[in-house]
Amino acid sequence: MTPRTNRWVLGARPRTLPAAVAPVAVGTAVGASEGPLRAWRALAALVVALALQVGVNYANDYQDGTRGADRDRVGPTRLVASGLAAPAQVRAAAVLSFALAAAAGLVLAIVVSPWLIVVGTASIAAAWAYTGGPRPYGYDGFGEVFVFVFFGVVATTGSAFVQHGRLSGLALVCSVPVGLLAAALLAVNNLRDRPRDAVAGKRTLAVRLGDRAARRFYALLVVIALACPLVIALARTRALIALVAVPLAVSPMRRVLSGAEGRALVTALGETARVQLVFAGALALGVWPR
């Protein structure tokens, strides 16, 4: 991989991509349990989710970089703030990512339901407004809500919906832990950046809560998410397989609750992403038809 390509890969923040893969895996599994699997629709849904996640990351890079909110970062490389790419280039990368998501979503809307156009438009608008516009809601502490809704509820139920064109109660229930773990990813990310965000005027939830409460909030998200299979098992007993992710959550929770900072929280972020992937994969297996 050339240095030029590598910086764009790093700028896409691959550690956050489990937040896009997880809901599609779980939603597709639910859809397959309620009718025949349509693999190409699942693939299209995955393209939408991944492109949206990458688009959010590039848009966040662009917006924070041009606002001067990304100085002295501890976490992953930021293209604009580090001078590795011009703001216009990063903005174009965000737009192209959103365009790819829109194209794949439009195909699904034509085949499944025009309502998907409304959902897709709302998703892209919310993704841009996260750190863009006159009052970015990500700067006001609502980032975790956005992630829970769009990378939890919407992505999971949407992935199930595109299989057969109908809403699924099971998909809605399964979307809760998926969304909570996605929110936990953002929570530990914002906890890492809390001191610098406070100086930059970003009132993320971690800044609003303060250090101690933000750490407890992260742990609460993870604990509730990992307890959800006990409820889902009432409908699909094999959902208990997802509890295999519990031991993997011990290390990041210990890091966060023990007061880890800086690079140690970067490690916790990667560990949380692993928890989400294993949990989603196991839950998908648990609800997959026998």
Short mmCIF file of N, CA and C in Angstrom, two decimals, residues 20-21 23-25 27-28 37-52 100-112 155 158-163:
data_model
loop_
_atom_site.label_atom_id
_atom_site.label_comp_id
_atom_site.label_asym_id
_atom_site.label_seq_id
_atom_site.Cartn_x
_atom_site.Cartn_y
_atom_site.Cartn_z
N ALA A 20 -20.67 -0.60 11.37
CA ALA A 20 -21.46 -0.73 10.15
C ALA A 20 -21.75 -2.19 9.81
N VAL A 21 -20.79 -3.06 10.08
CA VAL A 21 -20.95 -4.48 9.75
C VAL A 21 -21.94 -5.16 10.68
N PRO A 23 -24.78 -4.32 12.45
CA PRO A 23 -26.23 -4.30 12.25
C PRO A 23 -26.68 -5.04 11.00
N VAL A 24 -25.86 -5.00 9.96
CA VAL A 24 -26.22 -5.70 8.72
C VAL A 24 -26.19 -7.21 8.95
N ALA A 25 -25.19 -7.69 9.67
CA ALA A 25 -25.10 -9.12 9.96
C ALA A 25 -26.30 -9.59 10.76
N GLY A 27 -29.28 -7.98 11.26
CA GLY A 27 -30.53 -7.77 10.55
C GLY A 27 -30.75 -8.78 9.44
N THR A 28 -29.69 -9.10 8.71
CA THR A 28 -29.80 -10.10 7.65
C THR A 28 -30.14 -11.46 8.21
N LEU A 37 -33.32 -16.19 2.15
CA LEU A 37 -32.26 -15.19 2.14
C LEU A 37 -32.03 -14.67 0.73
N ARG A 38 -31.99 -13.36 0.59
CA ARG A 38 -31.64 -12.72 -0.67
C ARG A 38 -30.27 -12.07 -0.49
N ALA A 39 -29.25 -12.81 -0.89
CA ALA A 39 -27.87 -12.43 -0.58
C ALA A 39 -27.48 -11.09 -1.17
N TRP A 40 -27.91 -10.80 -2.39
CA TRP A 40 -27.49 -9.56 -3.02
C TRP A 40 -28.06 -8.36 -2.29
N ARG A 41 -29.24 -8.51 -1.70
CA ARG A 41 -29.81 -7.40 -0.93
C ARG A 41 -29.00 -7.17 0.35
N ALA A 42 -28.56 -8.26 0.95
CA ALA A 42 -27.71 -8.14 2.14
C ALA A 42 -26.41 -7.44 1.79
N LEU A 43 -25.84 -7.78 0.64
CA LEU A 43 -24.60 -7.15 0.20
C LEU A 43 -24.81 -5.66 -0.06
N ALA A 44 -25.93 -5.33 -0.69
CA ALA A 44 -26.23 -3.92 -0.94
C ALA A 44 -26.41 -3.15 0.36
N ALA A 45 -27.08 -3.78 1.33
CA ALA A 45 -27.25 -3.14 2.64
C ALA A 45 -25.90 -2.92 3.32
N LEU A 46 -24.99 -3.86 3.15
CA LEU A 46 -23.65 -3.72 3.73
C LEU A 46 -22.90 -2.57 3.07
N VAL A 47 -23.04 -2.43 1.76
CA VAL A 47 -22.41 -1.31 1.05
C VAL A 47 -22.94 0.01 1.59
N VAL A 48 -24.26 0.10 1.78
CA VAL A 48 -24.86 1.31 2.32
C VAL A 48 -24.27 1.64 3.69
N ALA A 49 -24.25 0.65 4.57
CA ALA A 49 -23.78 0.87 5.94
C ALA A 49 -22.30 1.27 5.98
N LEU A 50 -21.47 0.54 5.24
CA LEU A 50 -20.04 0.85 5.23
C LEU A 50 -19.76 2.22 4.62
N ALA A 51 -20.44 2.53 3.52
CA ALA A 51 -20.23 3.82 2.88
C ALA A 51 -20.69 4.97 3.77
N LEU A 52 -21.79 4.76 4.50
CA LEU A 52 -22.25 5.78 5.44
C LEU A 52 -21.23 5.99 6.56
N LEU A 100 -22.08 6.88 -2.84
CA LEU A 100 -22.08 5.42 -2.98
C LEU A 100 -23.19 4.80 -2.13
N ALA A 101 -23.34 5.30 -0.90
CA ALA A 101 -24.41 4.81 -0.03
C ALA A 101 -25.77 5.08 -0.67
N ALA A 102 -25.92 6.27 -1.24
CA ALA A 102 -27.19 6.64 -1.87
C ALA A 102 -27.49 5.76 -3.08
N ALA A 103 -26.47 5.46 -3.88
CA ALA A 103 -26.66 4.63 -5.07
C ALA A 103 -27.10 3.22 -4.70
N ALA A 104 -26.41 2.62 -3.73
CA ALA A 104 -26.79 1.27 -3.30
C ALA A 104 -28.16 1.28 -2.65
N GLY A 105 -28.44 2.33 -1.89
CA GLY A 105 -29.75 2.44 -1.25
C GLY A 105 -30.87 2.63 -2.26
N LEU A 106 -30.58 3.37 -3.34
CA LEU A 106 -31.60 3.59 -4.37
C LEU A 106 -31.97 2.29 -5.06
N VAL A 107 -30.99 1.44 -5.30
CA VAL A 107 -31.27 0.14 -5.90
C VAL A 107 -32.22 -0.66 -5.01
N LEU A 108 -31.94 -0.65 -3.71
CA LEU A 108 -32.81 -1.37 -2.77
C LEU A 108 -34.20 -0.74 -2.73
N ALA A 109 -34.26 0.59 -2.80
CA ALA A 109 -35.55 1.27 -2.76
C ALA A 109 -36.41 0.92 -3.97
N ILE A 110 -35.78 0.82 -5.13
CA ILE A 110 -36.50 0.47 -6.36
C ILE A 110 -37.08 -0.94 -6.27
N VAL A 111 -36.30 -1.84 -5.69
CA VAL A 111 -36.70 -3.25 -5.63
C VAL A 111 -37.62 -3.54 -4.46
N VAL A 112 -37.36 -2.90 -3.32
CA VAL A 112 -38.08 -3.25 -2.08
C VAL A 112 -39.19 -2.28 -1.75
N ALA A 155 -30.23 0.65 11.01
CA ALA A 155 -29.43 -0.27 10.20
C ALA A 155 -29.83 -1.72 10.39
N GLY A 158 -33.50 -2.11 9.16
CA GLY A 158 -33.47 -1.89 7.72
C GLY A 158 -32.90 -3.08 6.97
N SER A 159 -31.85 -3.67 7.52
CA SER A 159 -31.24 -4.85 6.88
C SER A 159 -32.19 -6.03 6.87
N ALA A 160 -33.00 -6.15 7.91
CA ALA A 160 -34.02 -7.20 7.93
C ALA A 160 -35.15 -6.87 6.96
N PHE A 161 -35.53 -5.58 6.92
CA PHE A 161 -36.64 -5.14 6.07
C PHE A 161 -36.37 -5.40 4.59
N VAL A 162 -35.14 -5.14 4.13
CA VAL A 162 -34.86 -5.28 2.70
C VAL A 162 -34.93 -6.73 2.24
N GLN A 163 -34.89 -7.67 3.15
CA GLN A 163 -34.98 -9.07 2.75
C GLN A 163 -36.37 -9.42 2.23
#
